[in-house]
mmCIF file of C-alpha atoms and ligand atoms in Angstrom:
data_model
loop_
_atom_site.group_PDB
_atom_site.id
_atom_site.type_symbol
_atom_site.label_atom_id
_atom_site.label_comp_id
_atom_site.label_asym_id
_atom_site.label_seq_id
_atom_site.Cartn_x
_atom_site.Cartn_y
_atom_site.Cartn_z
ATOM 1 C CA MET V 1 1.415 -12.567 -15.911
ATOM 2 C CA GLN V 2 1.067 -8.945 -16.896
ATOM 3 C CA ASN V 3 4.240 -6.902 -16.762
ATOM 4 C CA GLY V 4 4.294 -4.128 -14.190
ATOM 5 C CA THR V 5 1.743 -5.674 -11.833
ATOM 6 C CA LEU V 6 2.195 -7.339 -8.460
ATOM 7 C CA TRP V 7 1.981 -11.025 -9.289
ATOM 8 C CA THR V 8 0.314 -13.591 -7.065
ATOM 9 C CA ASP V 9 1.383 -17.007 -5.823
ATOM 10 C CA ARG V 10 -0.601 -20.226 -6.186
ATOM 11 C CA ASP V 11 -2.713 -19.294 -3.183
ATOM 12 C CA GLY V 12 -3.707 -16.064 -4.904
ATOM 13 C CA LEU V 13 -1.679 -13.980 -2.447
ATOM 14 C CA PRO V 14 0.647 -11.146 -3.517
ATOM 15 C CA LEU V 15 4.143 -12.405 -4.267
ATOM 16 C CA HIS V 16 6.524 -10.294 -2.165
ATOM 17 C CA ALA V 17 10.014 -10.905 -3.488
ATOM 18 C CA HIS V 18 11.160 -7.455 -4.598
ATOM 19 C CA GLY V 19 14.688 -6.492 -5.654
ATOM 20 C CA GLY V 20 15.076 -10.243 -5.884
ATOM 21 C CA TRP V 21 16.823 -13.165 -7.433
ATOM 22 C CA ILE V 22 16.046 -16.594 -8.865
ATOM 23 C CA LEU V 23 18.301 -19.540 -8.086
ATOM 24 C CA GLN V 24 17.975 -22.714 -10.083
ATOM 25 C CA TYR V 25 18.808 -25.688 -7.879
ATOM 26 C CA GLU V 26 18.259 -29.211 -9.175
ATOM 27 C CA ASP V 27 14.955 -29.074 -11.094
ATOM 28 C CA THR V 28 13.460 -26.202 -9.093
ATOM 29 C CA TYR V 29 13.544 -22.411 -9.278
ATOM 30 C CA TYR V 30 13.683 -20.480 -5.999
ATOM 31 C CA TRP V 31 12.692 -16.841 -6.069
ATOM 32 C CA TYR V 32 14.095 -14.789 -3.181
ATOM 33 C CA GLY V 33 13.336 -11.158 -2.560
ATOM 34 C CA GLU V 34 12.515 -8.363 -0.180
ATOM 35 C CA ASP V 35 9.363 -8.825 1.858
ATOM 36 C CA ARG V 36 8.937 -5.732 4.021
ATOM 37 C CA ARG V 37 5.706 -6.810 5.707
ATOM 38 C CA ASP V 38 5.458 -7.544 9.433
ATOM 39 C CA ARG V 39 8.717 -8.920 10.869
ATOM 40 C CA PHE V 40 9.918 -10.291 7.520
ATOM 41 C CA TYR V 41 12.995 -9.351 5.522
ATOM 42 C CA VAL V 42 13.421 -11.992 2.809
ATOM 43 C CA SER V 43 10.855 -14.437 1.445
ATOM 44 C CA CYS V 44 11.288 -17.456 -0.806
ATOM 45 C CA TYR V 45 8.918 -18.975 -3.370
ATOM 46 C CA MET V 46 9.440 -22.056 -5.537
ATOM 47 C CA SER V 47 8.373 -23.030 -9.038
ATOM 48 C CA ARG V 48 9.145 -25.637 -11.661
ATOM 49 C CA ASN V 49 7.960 -23.567 -14.625
ATOM 50 C CA LEU V 50 8.628 -19.916 -13.589
ATOM 51 C CA LYS V 51 4.874 -19.221 -13.805
ATOM 52 C CA ASP V 52 3.288 -20.952 -10.829
ATOM 53 C CA TRP V 53 4.934 -19.875 -7.585
ATOM 54 C CA THR V 54 4.407 -21.566 -4.240
ATOM 55 C CA PHE V 55 5.323 -19.686 -1.074
ATOM 56 C CA ARG V 56 7.973 -21.612 0.869
ATOM 57 C CA ASN V 57 9.271 -19.578 3.782
ATOM 58 C CA HIS V 58 10.165 -16.233 5.306
ATOM 59 C CA ILE V 59 13.842 -17.195 5.225
ATOM 60 C CA LEU V 60 15.133 -14.086 6.990
ATOM 61 C CA THR V 61 13.134 -12.181 9.606
ATOM 62 C CA MET V 62 13.693 -10.014 12.681
ATOM 63 C CA ASP V 63 13.751 -13.273 14.658
ATOM 64 C CA SER V 64 16.237 -15.245 12.543
ATOM 65 C CA PRO V 65 19.006 -17.117 14.364
ATOM 66 C CA MET V 66 22.295 -15.205 14.434
ATOM 67 C CA GLN V 67 25.758 -16.690 14.486
ATOM 68 C CA PRO V 68 29.147 -14.971 14.332
ATOM 69 C CA TYR V 69 31.923 -16.382 12.154
ATOM 70 C CA ARG V 70 35.584 -15.641 11.523
ATOM 71 C CA VAL V 71 34.848 -12.380 9.670
ATOM 72 C CA ARG V 72 34.232 -9.507 12.074
ATOM 73 C CA THR V 73 30.672 -8.310 11.446
ATOM 74 C CA LYS V 74 27.889 -6.586 13.335
ATOM 75 C CA LEU V 75 25.062 -8.963 14.234
ATOM 76 C CA GLN V 76 21.978 -6.813 14.105
ATOM 77 C CA LEU V 77 18.498 -7.654 12.843
ATOM 78 C CA LYS V 78 16.652 -4.971 14.829
ATOM 79 C CA ARG V 79 17.107 -1.293 15.523
ATOM 80 C CA GLU V 80 18.004 -0.309 19.069
ATOM 81 C CA ASP V 81 14.391 0.773 19.617
ATOM 82 C CA GLY V 82 13.217 -2.693 18.471
ATOM 83 C CA GLY V 83 12.165 -1.505 15.005
ATOM 84 C CA LYS V 84 13.200 -2.987 11.696
ATOM 85 C CA VAL V 85 16.478 -2.567 9.916
ATOM 86 C CA ASN V 86 16.551 -2.582 6.126
ATOM 87 C CA LEU V 87 17.727 -5.574 4.069
ATOM 88 C CA GLU V 88 17.588 -4.941 0.348
ATOM 89 C CA ARG V 89 18.292 -6.818 -2.887
ATOM 90 C CA PRO V 90 18.970 -10.279 -1.386
ATOM 91 C CA LYS V 91 20.735 -12.804 -3.670
ATOM 92 C CA VAL V 92 21.474 -16.494 -2.960
ATOM 93 C CA ILE V 93 23.982 -18.893 -4.510
ATOM 94 C CA TRP V 94 24.844 -22.472 -3.689
ATOM 95 C CA ASN V 95 28.398 -23.352 -2.729
ATOM 96 C CA ARG V 96 29.313 -26.748 -4.149
ATOM 97 C CA LYS V 97 32.273 -27.176 -1.757
ATOM 98 C CA THR V 98 30.511 -26.388 1.522
ATOM 99 C CA GLY V 99 26.988 -27.433 0.487
ATOM 100 C CA LYS V 100 25.679 -24.123 1.901
ATOM 101 C CA PHE V 101 23.213 -21.702 0.358
ATOM 102 C CA VAL V 102 24.820 -18.309 0.884
ATOM 103 C CA LEU V 103 22.802 -15.080 0.871
ATOM 104 C CA TRP V 104 24.243 -11.600 0.358
ATOM 105 C CA ALA V 105 22.183 -8.437 0.732
ATOM 106 C CA HIS V 106 22.428 -4.691 1.307
ATOM 107 C CA PHE V 107 22.087 -3.739 4.976
ATOM 108 C CA GLU V 108 20.885 -0.385 6.326
ATOM 109 C CA ASN V 109 20.099 0.552 9.948
ATOM 110 C CA GLY V 110 16.406 1.305 9.305
ATOM 111 C CA ASN V 111 16.789 5.052 9.887
ATOM 112 C CA ASP V 112 18.860 6.178 6.901
ATOM 113 C CA TYR V 113 21.272 4.893 4.253
ATOM 114 C CA THR V 114 24.526 5.715 6.055
ATOM 115 C CA GLU V 115 25.471 2.146 7.049
ATOM 116 C CA ALA V 116 25.935 1.081 3.396
ATOM 117 C CA ALA V 117 26.996 -2.442 4.329
ATOM 118 C CA ALA V 118 26.958 -5.978 2.950
ATOM 119 C CA ALA V 119 25.111 -8.679 4.936
ATOM 120 C CA VAL V 120 25.665 -12.450 4.821
ATOM 121 C CA ALA V 121 23.391 -15.346 5.846
ATOM 122 C CA THR V 122 23.517 -19.107 5.198
ATOM 123 C CA CYS V 123 21.364 -22.199 5.226
ATOM 124 C CA ASP V 124 21.742 -25.934 4.487
ATOM 125 C CA THR V 125 18.633 -25.915 2.306
ATOM 126 C CA PRO V 126 17.452 -23.380 -0.286
ATOM 127 C CA ASP V 127 14.235 -22.492 1.542
ATOM 128 C CA GLY V 128 14.962 -23.169 5.213
ATOM 129 C CA ASP V 129 15.433 -20.675 8.047
ATOM 130 C CA PHE V 130 18.648 -18.830 7.203
ATOM 131 C CA THR V 131 21.204 -18.062 9.912
ATOM 132 C CA TYR V 132 22.263 -14.421 9.902
ATOM 133 C CA HIS V 133 26.016 -13.752 10.106
ATOM 134 C CA GLY V 134 25.936 -9.971 10.270
ATOM 135 C CA HIS V 135 26.971 -7.008 8.134
ATOM 136 C CA PHE V 136 30.266 -5.312 7.322
ATOM 137 C CA ASN V 137 31.807 -2.779 4.937
ATOM 138 C CA PRO V 138 34.035 -4.685 2.488
ATOM 139 C CA TYR V 139 37.580 -3.294 2.921
ATOM 140 C CA GLY V 140 35.899 -0.357 4.637
ATOM 141 C CA TYR V 141 33.986 0.696 1.520
ATOM 142 C CA MET V 142 30.342 1.661 1.344
ATOM 143 C CA SER V 143 28.276 -1.080 -0.240
ATOM 144 C CA ARG V 144 24.713 -0.317 -1.403
ATOM 145 C CA ASP V 145 22.741 -1.782 -4.348
ATOM 146 C CA CYS V 146 24.266 -5.196 -4.968
ATOM 147 C CA THR V 147 24.165 -8.466 -6.829
ATOM 148 C CA LEU V 148 26.004 -11.786 -7.037
ATOM 149 C CA PHE V 149 27.378 -13.582 -10.054
ATOM 150 C CA GLN V 150 28.527 -17.210 -10.038
ATOM 151 C CA ASP V 151 30.757 -18.217 -12.915
ATOM 152 C CA GLU V 152 30.781 -21.677 -14.495
ATOM 153 C CA ASP V 153 33.966 -22.695 -12.634
ATOM 154 C CA GLY V 154 32.353 -21.821 -9.281
ATOM 155 C CA THR V 155 34.158 -18.506 -8.810
ATOM 156 C CA ALA V 156 31.637 -16.042 -7.423
ATOM 157 C CA TYR V 157 31.540 -12.254 -7.323
ATOM 158 C CA PHE V 158 29.740 -9.682 -5.198
ATOM 159 C CA ILE V 159 29.064 -6.461 -7.074
ATOM 160 C CA SER V 160 27.966 -3.352 -5.186
ATOM 161 C CA ALA V 161 27.721 0.411 -5.428
ATOM 162 C CA ALA V 162 30.409 2.219 -3.407
ATOM 163 C CA ARG V 163 31.296 5.832 -2.501
ATOM 164 C CA ASP V 164 27.714 7.068 -2.090
ATOM 165 C CA ASN V 165 26.845 5.163 -5.284
ATOM 166 C CA ALA V 166 29.441 6.978 -7.415
ATOM 167 C CA ASP V 167 31.399 3.807 -8.334
ATOM 168 C CA MET V 168 30.506 0.160 -8.956
ATOM 169 C CA HIS V 169 32.819 -2.327 -7.202
ATOM 170 C CA VAL V 170 33.375 -5.947 -8.184
ATOM 171 C CA TYR V 171 34.657 -8.226 -5.397
ATOM 172 C CA ARG V 172 35.732 -11.805 -5.959
ATOM 173 C CA LEU V 173 34.402 -13.970 -3.123
ATOM 174 C CA SER V 174 36.428 -16.385 -1.031
ATOM 175 C CA GLU V 175 36.022 -20.090 -1.869
ATOM 176 C CA ASP V 176 33.309 -20.542 0.765
ATOM 177 C CA TYR V 177 31.469 -17.396 -0.476
ATOM 178 C CA MET V 178 31.484 -16.049 3.090
ATOM 179 C CA ASN V 179 33.832 -13.122 2.541
ATOM 180 C CA VAL V 180 35.278 -10.904 -0.146
ATOM 181 C CA ASP V 181 38.650 -12.169 -1.317
ATOM 182 C CA ALA V 182 39.764 -9.255 -3.505
ATOM 183 C CA LEU V 183 38.439 -6.008 -4.932
ATOM 184 C CA VAL V 184 38.959 -6.879 -8.599
ATOM 185 C CA ASN V 185 37.316 -3.918 -10.332
ATOM 186 C CA ARG V 186 36.201 -0.354 -9.638
ATOM 187 C CA LEU V 187 33.947 0.595 -12.516
ATOM 188 C CA TRP V 188 32.447 3.726 -14.060
ATOM 189 C CA GLN V 189 33.701 6.151 -11.434
ATOM 190 C CA GLY V 190 31.321 9.028 -10.882
ATOM 191 C CA GLU V 191 28.627 7.521 -13.140
ATOM 192 C CA TYR V 192 26.325 6.646 -10.198
ATOM 193 C CA ARG V 193 25.143 3.243 -11.386
ATOM 194 C CA GLU V 194 22.793 1.173 -9.212
ATOM 195 C CA ALA V 195 20.822 -2.095 -9.340
ATOM 196 C CA PRO V 196 23.525 -4.238 -11.008
ATOM 197 C CA ALA V 197 22.581 -7.503 -12.765
ATOM 198 C CA VAL V 198 25.131 -9.725 -14.513
ATOM 199 C CA THR V 199 24.824 -12.497 -17.074
ATOM 200 C CA LYS V 200 27.207 -14.415 -19.323
ATOM 201 C CA ILE V 201 26.358 -15.159 -22.946
ATOM 202 C CA GLY V 202 28.896 -17.409 -24.654
ATOM 203 C CA ASP V 203 32.239 -16.167 -23.338
ATOM 204 C CA THR V 204 31.075 -12.599 -22.794
ATOM 205 C CA TYR V 205 29.912 -10.983 -19.555
ATOM 206 C CA TYR V 206 27.171 -8.352 -19.536
ATOM 207 C CA MET V 207 26.312 -6.053 -16.649
ATOM 208 C CA LEU V 208 23.071 -4.061 -16.617
ATOM 209 C CA THR V 209 22.625 -1.165 -14.222
ATOM 210 C CA SER V 210 20.250 1.698 -13.577
ATOM 211 C CA PHE V 211 21.073 5.313 -12.799
ATOM 212 C CA CYS V 212 20.571 6.617 -9.279
ATOM 213 C CA THR V 213 17.078 8.188 -8.920
ATOM 214 C CA GLY V 214 15.601 6.386 -5.886
ATOM 215 C CA TRP V 215 12.329 4.615 -6.669
ATOM 216 C CA ALA V 216 11.811 6.421 -9.992
ATOM 217 C CA PRO V 217 12.921 4.506 -13.098
ATOM 218 C CA ASN V 218 15.583 5.861 -15.436
ATOM 219 C CA GLN V 219 17.670 4.958 -18.488
ATOM 220 C CA GLY V 220 19.164 1.473 -18.143
ATOM 221 C CA LYS V 221 22.686 0.905 -19.393
ATOM 222 C CA TYR V 222 24.871 -2.126 -19.936
ATOM 223 C CA ALA V 223 28.549 -2.868 -20.347
ATOM 224 C CA VAL V 224 30.505 -5.801 -21.755
ATOM 225 C CA SER V 225 33.670 -7.620 -20.742
ATOM 226 C CA ASP V 226 35.665 -10.755 -21.587
ATOM 227 C CA SER V 227 36.226 -11.378 -17.884
ATOM 228 C CA MET V 228 34.656 -10.278 -14.594
ATOM 229 C CA GLU V 229 38.110 -9.208 -13.458
ATOM 230 C CA GLY V 230 39.179 -7.630 -16.740
ATOM 231 C CA ARG V 231 38.430 -4.394 -18.511
ATOM 232 C CA TRP V 232 34.761 -3.466 -18.936
ATOM 233 C CA SER V 233 33.426 -1.403 -21.812
ATOM 234 C CA SER V 234 31.888 2.008 -21.336
ATOM 235 C CA LEU V 235 28.129 2.184 -20.705
ATOM 236 C CA LYS V 236 25.610 1.835 -23.527
ATOM 237 C CA ASP V 237 21.874 2.511 -23.375
ATOM 238 C CA ILE V 238 19.411 -0.351 -23.120
ATOM 239 C CA GLY V 239 15.614 -0.020 -23.204
ATOM 240 C CA ASP V 240 14.077 3.447 -23.182
ATOM 241 C CA VAL V 241 14.597 6.395 -20.799
ATOM 242 C CA THR V 242 12.686 4.526 -18.055
ATOM 243 C CA THR V 243 13.955 1.023 -18.992
ATOM 244 C CA TYR V 244 10.274 0.460 -19.821
ATOM 245 C CA HIS V 245 9.283 1.499 -16.293
ATOM 246 C CA SER V 246 11.605 -0.812 -14.423
ATOM 247 C CA GLN V 247 14.855 -1.118 -12.489
ATOM 248 C CA PRO V 248 17.047 -4.248 -12.842
ATOM 249 C CA ALA V 249 16.652 -7.026 -10.274
ATOM 250 C CA PHE V 250 18.515 -9.916 -11.973
ATOM 251 C CA ILE V 251 18.922 -11.790 -15.262
ATOM 252 C CA LEU V 252 17.966 -15.438 -15.712
ATOM 253 C CA GLN V 253 18.767 -17.679 -18.661
ATOM 254 C CA ARG V 254 16.432 -20.497 -19.558
ATOM 255 C CA ASP V 255 16.246 -22.695 -22.679
ATOM 256 C CA GLY V 256 18.474 -20.286 -24.585
ATOM 257 C CA LYS V 257 16.328 -17.288 -23.592
ATOM 258 C CA VAL V 258 17.865 -14.393 -21.669
ATOM 259 C CA LEU V 259 15.257 -12.955 -19.301
ATOM 260 C CA TYR V 260 15.583 -9.574 -17.621
ATOM 261 C CA PHE V 261 13.643 -9.389 -14.348
ATOM 262 C CA GLY V 262 12.994 -5.877 -13.117
ATOM 263 C CA ASP V 263 11.046 -4.145 -10.385
ATOM 264 C CA ARG V 264 8.389 -1.586 -11.172
ATOM 265 C CA TRP V 265 8.534 0.165 -7.818
ATOM 266 C CA GLY V 266 5.357 1.648 -6.360
ATOM 267 C CA GLY V 267 7.522 4.072 -4.356
ATOM 268 C CA GLY V 268 8.428 4.571 -0.712
ATOM 269 C CA GLY V 269 6.226 4.132 2.377
ATOM 270 C CA GLU V 270 2.960 2.239 1.837
ATOM 271 C CA LYS V 271 3.323 2.564 -1.943
ATOM 272 C CA TYR V 272 6.274 0.180 -1.774
ATOM 273 C CA PHE V 273 3.851 -2.728 -1.224
ATOM 274 C CA THR V 274 2.176 -2.113 -4.604
ATOM 275 C CA SER V 275 5.498 -2.612 -6.441
ATOM 276 C CA GLY V 276 5.229 -4.983 -9.396
ATOM 277 C CA TYR V 277 7.514 -7.046 -11.596
ATOM 278 C CA VAL V 278 8.490 -7.110 -15.240
ATOM 279 C CA VAL V 279 10.227 -9.713 -17.366
ATOM 280 C CA TYR V 280 11.597 -8.492 -20.699
ATOM 281 C CA PRO V 281 13.522 -10.691 -23.143
ATOM 282 C CA LEU V 282 17.081 -9.612 -23.929
ATOM 283 C CA THR V 283 18.643 -10.317 -27.308
ATOM 284 C CA GLU V 284 22.345 -10.403 -28.038
ATOM 285 C CA LYS V 285 23.628 -9.753 -31.557
ATOM 286 C CA ASN V 286 27.275 -9.049 -32.419
ATOM 287 C CA GLY V 287 27.971 -8.123 -28.801
ATOM 288 C CA GLU V 288 25.057 -5.651 -28.644
ATOM 289 C CA LEU V 289 22.255 -6.219 -26.165
ATOM 290 C CA THR V 290 18.676 -5.100 -26.775
ATOM 291 C CA MET V 291 15.596 -5.257 -24.543
ATOM 292 C CA GLN V 292 12.119 -5.963 -25.843
ATOM 293 C CA CYS V 293 9.189 -4.360 -24.050
ATOM 294 C CA THR V 294 6.257 -6.776 -23.855
ATOM 295 C CA GLU V 295 2.801 -6.536 -22.228
ATOM 296 C CA GLU V 296 3.015 -10.045 -20.860
ATOM 297 C CA ALA V 297 5.938 -11.703 -19.101
ATOM 298 C CA LEU V 298 6.987 -14.254 -21.727
ATOM 299 C CA LEU V 299 8.132 -16.974 -19.362
HETATM 300 C C1 GAL F 301 16.896 2.696 -5.190
HETATM 301 C C2 GAL F 301 17.504 1.309 -4.976
HETATM 302 C C3 GAL F 301 16.509 0.484 -4.213
HETATM 303 C C4 GAL F 301 16.175 1.204 -2.907
HETATM 304 C C5 GAL F 301 15.682 2.601 -3.205
HETATM 305 C C6 GAL F 301 15.428 3.394 -1.940
HETATM 306 O O1 GAL F 301 17.788 3.528 -5.871
HETATM 307 O O2 GAL F 301 17.809 0.728 -6.198
HETATM 308 O O3 GAL F 301 17.044 -0.803 -3.967
HETATM 309 O O4 GAL F 301 17.327 1.295 -2.127
HETATM 310 O O5 GAL F 301 16.613 3.301 -3.980
HETATM 311 O O6 GAL F 301 15.127 4.733 -2.229
#
């Protein structure tokens, strides 16, 4: 697969899973991401080898079942005029205690980016029809570009850009992953970081982010910490001034390799649908992270 292009699934159809996420569950990889076609929001593909992807389901659409829960949220999958809302950067983790697959995403009302909310959906299977539980502003904060991180002990975190993207917030999730439990970190105030992606190498946590320039790529940066809830380092450059023409989506580790998955956005409007993907290997040495730009996705 050539980096920067829109990859295809096993049927030869474009793979629409932008701003996405790969979950490894049992011996299968599930790739979730934005699918803005028709009445879809989030699509899911599966693979055993990360190369051959089979389309599984449009797991979240305008017609998904909705169900309230104890957290007060707004249940809305359509605009008042019947048009689409905006669900971006969906991420899914499996909760060992409840057996549920829990999805978090960035919700906007479809007209502008003023809602800045977090959305939650769940399912009993990784690729079934997810039930939508609505959106909310964690502790009243704005919540835009986001990611999840699940630690080895099962503790999970929701990370999202707050205050019109000025600050990056880290929330620890409740045990069932259905709510935020505490705001444990407010990082890099006024640095306007977006598109967070977290990975853990050995005992060290790494967070990659982009700067805030819409669909246009910019200089990627990363930071290091001994704990998700502890003190994070200042930001250091990674990749070149365009992060090799990409914006972070997520980081996946496989067979000792650390793989950066990024989006090469086509742009807004119709150009969005030409957006492609990149996978660049990351290398850690003495706490420093470097990104290697390759022509092919070395999966
Ligand atoms: C980017 C963001 C994308 C999308 C886009 C819209 O900064 O990372 O997820 O929201 O802006 O312009």
